[in-house]
């Protein structure tokens, strides 16, 4: 594989992307900084296929990333391969309003061919290629220039190894015929809705007690205001105000700005500074949350109780057994909260639809309805269907 020098010009980038655009797939990774900013700062892009790879410097003077962005977000003929790529996808969405597509994530794919739930890249490389990655440059400041040879070597390895691993994973997926299981997961990763930031919806990420329309109305207004302040200043939203503080103000709004000095999580200066004044204006203008926007009550069925909790525990045991038998990650099949809903009587669940019902949901339902039992054979737990006649 040819490794190019660091790309710092638009012409070199355009030439690379033209060649890569003729292949079947490209592996992509990014290095970025986001500890001190609202928007992640893209510092390096690594891209390559089985023949060549390069690191691209988005901070280089005069470089135009359009050839790269067109390849990732406009070229539907080339598969874009990431590992744990949600944050990488977010960066490209922020730059273009689109996401790389079609897309393949090796971390997600590993859940369908092994019991690995969130395998890290270093473990992936060691497992498939028997190589150990030097992690010395992992926590580097990627915004500083110049980048060292060691940093670039570390960074480019994120795609050169992936270009060798991806075909192996794909081959195993084809043998197991489980590729269709991943379609929905990959579509979810590429869905622009996952990355679009709507300040008017930001309140939904904050845990709030109760369903009081006045409280939720203030929470919505405050969360949207905080999002705007953070975006304008380009600092993390938590630097403006933590979620707990915001929820506390929504529940117990101060009567005057001077009272902000008494709010836990705010400094004394809020009582007479401009941002404190803007916060008070938001509170004064906040309206109760309309009924149409009230969060739906989660359909959790009847309260579990002691017996229901035992059934949920049996379902979790069944999940472990089935995942081990078919060698998949339990998380790909279902999650604990869904099993608890099943035990409580809820039936409109993903686990009871499509391929999930076929490989696990049907047995889970049988267990809840008393048609499945556990048995021990040769020291191992097995599932046994109870014959209807014996049951009667």
Coordinates of C-alpha atoms in Angstrom, one line a residue:
X1 CA 0.0 0.0 0.0
X2 CA 1.3 3.4 -0.9
X3 CA 1.3 6.0 1.9
X4 CA 1.3 9.6 0.6
X5 CA 2.9 12.6 2.3
X6 CA 0.6 14.8 4.3
X7 CA -1.8 16.5 1.9
X8 CA -1.9 20.2 2.3
X9 CA -3.1 21.5 -1.1
X10 CA -6.4 21.3 -2.9
X11 CA -4.8 20.0 -6.1
X12 CA -3.2 17.0 -4.3
X13 CA -6.5 16.4 -2.5
X14 CA -8.5 16.4 -5.7
X15 CA -6.1 14.0 -7.4
X16 CA -6.4 11.6 -4.5
X17 CA -10.2 11.7 -4.3
X18 CA -10.5 11.2 -8.0
X19 CA -8.5 7.9 -7.7
X20 CA -10.3 6.8 -4.6
X21 CA -13.7 7.6 -6.2
X22 CA -13.1 4.8 -8.7
X23 CA -12.8 2.0 -6.1
X24 CA -15.4 0.0 -4.2
X25 CA -14.7 1.4 -0.7
X26 CA -12.7 3.9 1.2
X27 CA -11.8 3.8 4.9
X28 CA -12.2 7.0 6.8
X29 CA -11.1 8.4 10.2
X30 CA -10.7 11.9 11.7
X31 CA -8.8 13.5 14.4
X32 CA -10.5 16.4 16.1
X33 CA -10.7 18.6 19.2
X34 CA -13.9 19.4 21.0
X35 CA -13.0 19.8 24.7
X36 CA -13.2 23.5 24.6
X37 CA -15.6 24.2 21.8
X38 CA -19.2 23.7 20.9
X39 CA -18.4 22.7 17.3
X40 CA -15.8 19.9 17.0
X41 CA -12.7 21.3 15.3
X42 CA -11.5 19.1 12.5
X43 CA -7.8 18.7 12.6
X44 CA -6.9 15.8 10.4
X45 CA -8.7 13.4 8.0
X46 CA -7.3 10.0 7.1
X47 CA -8.6 8.2 4.1
X48 CA -7.5 5.2 2.0
X49 CA -8.4 1.9 0.3
X50 CA -6.5 -1.3 -0.3
X51 CA -4.0 0.4 -2.6
X52 CA -3.2 3.8 -1.1
X53 CA -3.8 6.0 1.9
X54 CA -3.1 9.6 3.0
X55 CA -3.7 12.1 5.8
X56 CA -5.3 15.4 4.9
X57 CA -4.6 18.6 6.8
X58 CA -7.8 20.6 6.9
X59 CA -6.0 23.4 8.7
X60 CA -3.5 24.0 5.9
X61 CA -3.6 27.5 4.4
X62 CA -5.8 27.7 1.3
X63 CA -6.9 24.1 1.2
X64 CA -10.5 23.4 -0.1
X65 CA -12.0 20.2 1.3
X66 CA -14.7 20.1 -1.4
X67 CA -13.2 17.1 -3.3
X68 CA -13.1 15.1 -0.1
X69 CA -16.7 16.1 0.9
X70 CA -18.0 15.3 -2.5
X71 CA -16.4 11.9 -2.4
X72 CA -17.9 11.1 1.0
X73 CA -21.3 12.7 0.8
X74 CA -22.1 12.8 -2.9
X75 CA -20.6 9.7 -4.4
X76 CA -23.1 6.8 -3.9
X77 CA -20.9 4.2 -5.7
X78 CA -18.2 4.1 -3.0
X79 CA -18.8 2.5 0.3
X80 CA -17.5 4.6 3.3
X81 CA -16.0 2.4 6.0
X82 CA -15.6 3.7 9.6
X83 CA -15.0 2.2 13.0
X84 CA -17.2 3.6 15.7
X85 CA -17.9 6.4 13.3
X86 CA -20.7 8.5 14.8
X87 CA -18.5 11.4 15.8
X88 CA -16.7 11.3 12.4
X89 CA -20.1 11.4 10.6
X90 CA -21.2 14.3 12.8
X91 CA -18.2 16.4 11.7
X92 CA -19.0 15.8 8.0
X93 CA -22.6 16.6 8.6
X94 CA -21.6 19.9 10.3
X95 CA -19.5 20.8 7.2
X96 CA -22.1 19.8 4.6
X97 CA -25.5 19.2 6.1
X98 CA -25.2 15.7 4.7
X99 CA -23.8 12.4 6.0
X100 CA -21.4 10.0 4.2
X101 CA -23.4 7.4 2.4
X102 CA -23.5 4.5 1.8
X103 CA -21.8 3.7 5.1
X104 CA -20.4 0.7 6.9
X105 CA -19.2 0.6 10.6
X106 CA -16.9 -2.2 11.6
X107 CA -17.7 -1.8 15.3
X108 CA -21.4 -2.4 14.5
X109 CA -20.6 -5.2 12.1
X110 CA -18.6 -7.0 14.8
X111 CA -21.8 -7.3 16.9
X112 CA -23.3 -9.5 14.2
X113 CA -20.3 -11.9 13.9
X114 CA -19.1 -12.0 17.5
X115 CA -20.1 -11.3 21.0
X116 CA -18.2 -8.0 21.0
X117 CA -20.5 -5.1 21.9
X118 CA -18.2 -2.1 21.5
X119 CA -14.8 -3.4 20.4
X120 CA -12.2 -0.7 20.3
X121 CA -10.0 -0.2 17.3
X122 CA -6.8 -1.4 18.9
X123 CA -8.5 -4.7 19.9
X124 CA -10.0 -5.0 16.5
X125 CA -6.6 -4.7 14.9
X126 CA -5.0 -7.2 17.3
X127 CA -7.9 -9.7 16.8
X128 CA -7.8 -9.6 13.0
X129 CA -4.2 -8.8 12.1
X130 CA -2.3 -9.8 15.3
X131 CA -0.7 -6.4 15.4
X132 CA -0.3 -4.0 18.4
X133 CA -1.0 -0.3 17.9
X134 CA 1.3 2.2 19.5
X135 CA -1.1 4.4 21.5
X136 CA 1.5 7.0 22.4
X137 CA 0.0 9.6 20.2
X138 CA -3.6 8.9 21.1
X139 CA -4.2 11.9 23.4
X140 CA -2.2 14.4 21.4
X141 CA -3.3 17.9 20.6
X142 CA -4.1 17.5 16.9
X143 CA -4.6 21.2 16.4
X144 CA -0.9 22.0 17.0
X145 CA 1.4 22.3 14.0
X146 CA 3.7 20.9 12.8
X147 CA 2.5 17.3 13.3
X148 CA 5.3 14.8 14.0
X149 CA 6.1 11.7 12.0
X150 CA 4.9 9.6 14.9
X151 CA 1.6 11.4 15.1
X152 CA 1.0 11.0 11.3
X153 CA 2.1 7.3 11.5
X154 CA -0.4 6.7 14.3
X155 CA -3.2 8.5 12.5
X156 CA -2.7 6.9 9.1
X157 CA -2.8 3.5 10.8
X158 CA -6.5 4.0 11.6
X159 CA -7.3 3.5 7.9
X160 CA -4.5 1.3 6.6
X161 CA -5.3 -1.4 9.1
X162 CA -9.0 -0.9 8.5
X163 CA -8.6 -1.4 4.8
X164 CA -7.2 -4.9 5.5
X165 CA -9.8 -5.8 8.1
X166 CA -12.9 -4.6 6.4
X167 CA -12.8 -7.2 3.5
X168 CA -12.3 -10.0 6.1
X169 CA -15.3 -8.8 8.2
X170 CA -17.4 -8.5 5.0
X171 CA -16.5 -12.1 4.0
X172 CA -17.5 -13.5 7.3
X173 CA -20.7 -11.5 7.2
X174 CA -21.5 -13.0 3.8
X175 CA -20.8 -16.5 5.2
X176 CA -23.1 -16.0 8.1
X177 CA -25.8 -14.3 5.9
X178 CA -26.3 -11.7 8.6
X179 CA -25.6 -8.6 6.5
X180 CA -29.3 -7.8 6.4
X181 CA -29.4 -7.6 10.2
X182 CA -27.2 -4.6 10.0
X183 CA -29.1 -2.5 7.4
X184 CA -31.2 -0.7 9.9
X185 CA -28.2 0.0 12.2
X186 CA -26.2 1.4 9.3
X187 CA -29.1 3.5 8.1
X188 CA -29.5 4.9 11.6
X189 CA -25.8 5.8 11.7
X190 CA -26.2 7.7 8.4
X191 CA -29.5 9.4 9.3
X192 CA -28.9 13.2 9.2
X193 CA -31.6 13.6 11.9
X194 CA -29.2 12.1 14.4
X195 CA -26.8 15.0 13.9
X196 CA -29.0 18.0 13.2
X197 CA -29.1 20.3 16.2
X198 CA -32.5 21.9 16.8
X199 CA -32.3 24.2 19.9
X200 CA -36.1 23.9 20.2
X201 CA -35.7 20.2 20.9
X202 CA -32.6 20.4 23.1
X203 CA -34.7 20.2 26.3
X204 CA -35.6 16.6 25.5
X205 CA -32.1 15.6 26.4
X206 CA -32.4 16.9 29.9
X207 CA -33.9 14.7 32.6
X208 CA -36.8 16.6 34.2
X209 CA -39.1 15.5 37.0
X210 CA -42.8 15.5 36.4
X211 CA -45.0 16.6 33.6
X212 CA -45.9 20.1 34.7
X213 CA -46.5 22.2 31.6
X214 CA -45.2 25.4 33.2
X215 CA -42.0 23.7 34.3
X216 CA -41.4 22.0 31.0
X217 CA -42.2 25.2 29.1
X218 CA -39.4 27.0 31.1
X219 CA -37.1 24.0 30.5
X220 CA -37.7 24.2 26.8
X221 CA -37.1 27.9 26.6
X222 CA -34.0 27.8 28.8
X223 CA -32.5 24.8 26.9
X224 CA -33.0 26.6 23.6
X225 CA -31.4 29.8 25.0
X226 CA -28.4 27.9 26.4
X227 CA -27.9 26.2 23.0
X228 CA -27.9 29.5 21.2
X229 CA -25.4 31.0 23.8
X230 CA -23.1 28.1 23.4
X231 CA -23.2 28.1 19.6
X232 CA -22.6 31.9 19.5
X233 CA -19.6 31.6 21.9
X234 CA -18.5 28.3 20.4
X235 CA -18.1 26.7 23.9
X236 CA -19.5 23.5 25.3
X237 CA -23.1 24.0 26.5
X238 CA -22.0 22.8 29.9
X239 CA -19.8 25.8 30.2
X240 CA -22.8 28.0 30.0
X241 CA -24.8 26.0 32.5
X242 CA -25.0 22.4 33.6
X243 CA -28.1 20.3 32.9
X244 CA -28.9 20.0 36.6
X245 CA -28.7 23.7 37.2
X246 CA -30.9 24.4 34.2
X247 CA -33.6 21.9 35.4
X248 CA -33.4 23.4 38.9
X249 CA -34.1 26.9 37.5
X250 CA -37.0 25.6 35.4
X251 CA -38.5 24.0 38.5
X252 CA -37.8 26.9 40.9
X253 CA -37.5 30.0 38.8
X254 CA -35.9 33.0 40.6
X255 CA -38.1 36.0 41.0
X256 CA -35.4 38.6 40.2
X257 CA -31.9 38.5 38.7
X258 CA -30.3 39.0 42.1
X259 CA -31.6 35.6 43.2
X260 CA -29.4 33.9 40.6
X261 CA -26.5 34.3 43.1
X262 CA -28.3 31.8 45.3
X263 CA -28.7 29.2 42.5
X264 CA -26.4 26.2 43.0
X265 CA -24.1 25.9 40.0
X266 CA -24.0 29.6 39.1
X267 CA -21.4 32.0 40.1
X268 CA -22.2 35.2 42.0
X269 CA -21.6 37.4 38.9
X270 CA -24.9 36.1 37.3
X271 CA -26.8 38.4 39.6
X272 CA -25.8 41.5 37.7
X273 CA -24.2 40.5 34.4
X274 CA -25.6 40.5 30.9
X275 CA -26.0 36.8 30.5
X276 CA -27.9 36.7 33.8
X277 CA -30.2 39.4 32.4
X278 CA -30.8 37.4 29.2
X279 CA -31.7 34.4 31.3
X280 CA -34.3 36.3 33.2
X281 CA -35.8 37.6 30.0
X282 CA -36.1 34.0 28.8
X283 CA -37.9 33.0 32.0
X284 CA -40.3 35.9 31.7
X285 CA -41.2 35.1 28.2
X286 CA -41.5 31.3 28.6
X287 CA -44.9 29.8 28.0
X288 CA -46.3 26.6 29.3
X289 CA -45.5 23.6 27.1
X290 CA -48.6 22.9 24.9
X291 CA -50.3 19.5 25.2
X292 CA -49.2 18.6 21.7
X293 CA -45.5 18.7 22.8
X294 CA -45.9 16.9 26.1
X295 CA -43.6 13.9 26.2
X296 CA -45.5 10.6 25.8
X297 CA -45.8 8.4 28.7
X298 CA -43.6 5.3 28.2
X299 CA -45.7 2.2 27.6
X300 CA -44.1 -0.1 30.1
X301 CA -47.1 -2.3 30.7
X302 CA -48.1 -3.3 34.2
X303 CA -45.7 -2.7 37.1
X304 CA -43.2 -5.5 37.2
X305 CA -43.4 -6.4 40.8
X306 CA -41.3 -9.2 42.3
X307 CA -42.6 -11.9 40.0
X308 CA -42.2 -9.7 36.9
X309 CA -38.7 -8.8 37.9
X310 CA -37.8 -12.5 38.2
X311 CA -39.3 -13.0 34.7
X312 CA -37.2 -10.1 33.4
X313 CA -34.1 -11.7 35.0
X314 CA -34.9 -15.0 33.2
X315 CA -35.2 -13.2 29.9
X316 CA -31.8 -11.6 30.4
X317 CA -30.4 -15.1 31.1
X318 CA -32.1 -16.4 27.9
X319 CA -30.5 -13.5 26.0
X320 CA -27.0 -14.4 27.3
X321 CA -27.6 -18.1 26.3
X322 CA -28.9 -17.3 22.8
X323 CA -26.2 -14.7 22.1
X324 CA -23.5 -17.2 23.1
X325 CA -25.2 -19.9 20.9
X326 CA -25.3 -17.9 17.7
X327 CA -22.2 -15.8 18.5
X328 CA -23.6 -12.3 18.4
X329 CA -23.4 -9.4 20.8
X330 CA -26.5 -9.3 23.1
X331 CA -26.9 -5.6 22.5
X332 CA -27.6 -6.3 18.8
X333 CA -30.6 -8.4 19.7
X334 CA -32.2 -6.3 22.4
X335 CA -31.6 -4.2 25.6
X336 CA -32.5 -4.7 29.2
X337 CA -35.3 -2.1 29.2
X338 CA -37.0 -3.9 26.3
X339 CA -36.9 -7.2 28.1
X340 CA -38.5 -5.5 31.2
X341 CA -41.3 -4.2 29.0
X342 CA -41.8 -7.7 27.5
X343 CA -42.0 -9.1 31.0
X344 CA -44.6 -6.4 31.9
X345 CA -46.9 -7.4 29.1
X346 CA -45.9 -5.0 26.3
X347 CA -45.9 -6.7 22.9
X348 CA -45.3 -3.9 20.4
X349 CA -41.5 -4.2 20.6
X350 CA -38.7 -4.4 18.1
X351 CA -37.7 -7.7 19.6
X352 CA -40.9 -9.2 18.3
X353 CA -40.4 -8.0 14.8
X354 CA -38.4 -9.1 11.7
X355 CA -35.2 -11.1 12.1
X356 CA -35.0 -10.3 15.9
X357 CA -38.3 -12.2 16.5
X358 CA -36.9 -15.1 14.4
X359 CA -33.6 -15.5 16.2
X360 CA -34.6 -14.5 19.8
X361 CA -38.0 -12.8 20.2
X362 CA -40.1 -15.8 19.6
X363 CA -38.3 -17.8 22.3
X364 CA -38.4 -14.8 24.7
X365 CA -42.2 -14.6 24.2
X366 CA -42.5 -18.4 24.8
X367 CA -40.6 -18.0 28.0
X368 CA -42.9 -15.3 29.3
X369 CA -46.0 -17.3 28.3
X370 CA -44.7 -20.5 30.0
X371 CA -43.8 -22.4 26.9
X372 CA -40.1 -22.5 27.4
X373 CA -38.0 -23.7 30.3
X374 CA -34.3 -24.0 31.2
X375 CA -32.5 -27.2 31.5
X376 CA -29.0 -28.2 32.4
X377 CA -27.3 -30.7 30.0
X378 CA -23.7 -31.7 30.6
X379 CA -23.1 -28.7 32.8
X380 CA -24.5 -26.1 30.3
X381 CA -27.8 -24.2 30.4
X382 CA -30.1 -25.1 27.5
X383 CA -33.6 -23.9 26.5
X384 CA -36.3 -26.5 26.3
X385 CA -39.8 -26.0 24.7
X386 CA -42.5 -27.5 26.8
X387 CA -44.9 -29.7 24.9
X388 CA -48.4 -28.4 24.8
X389 CA -49.8 -31.8 25.8
X390 CA -47.5 -32.0 28.8
X391 CA -48.5 -28.5 29.7
X392 CA -52.1 -29.5 29.8

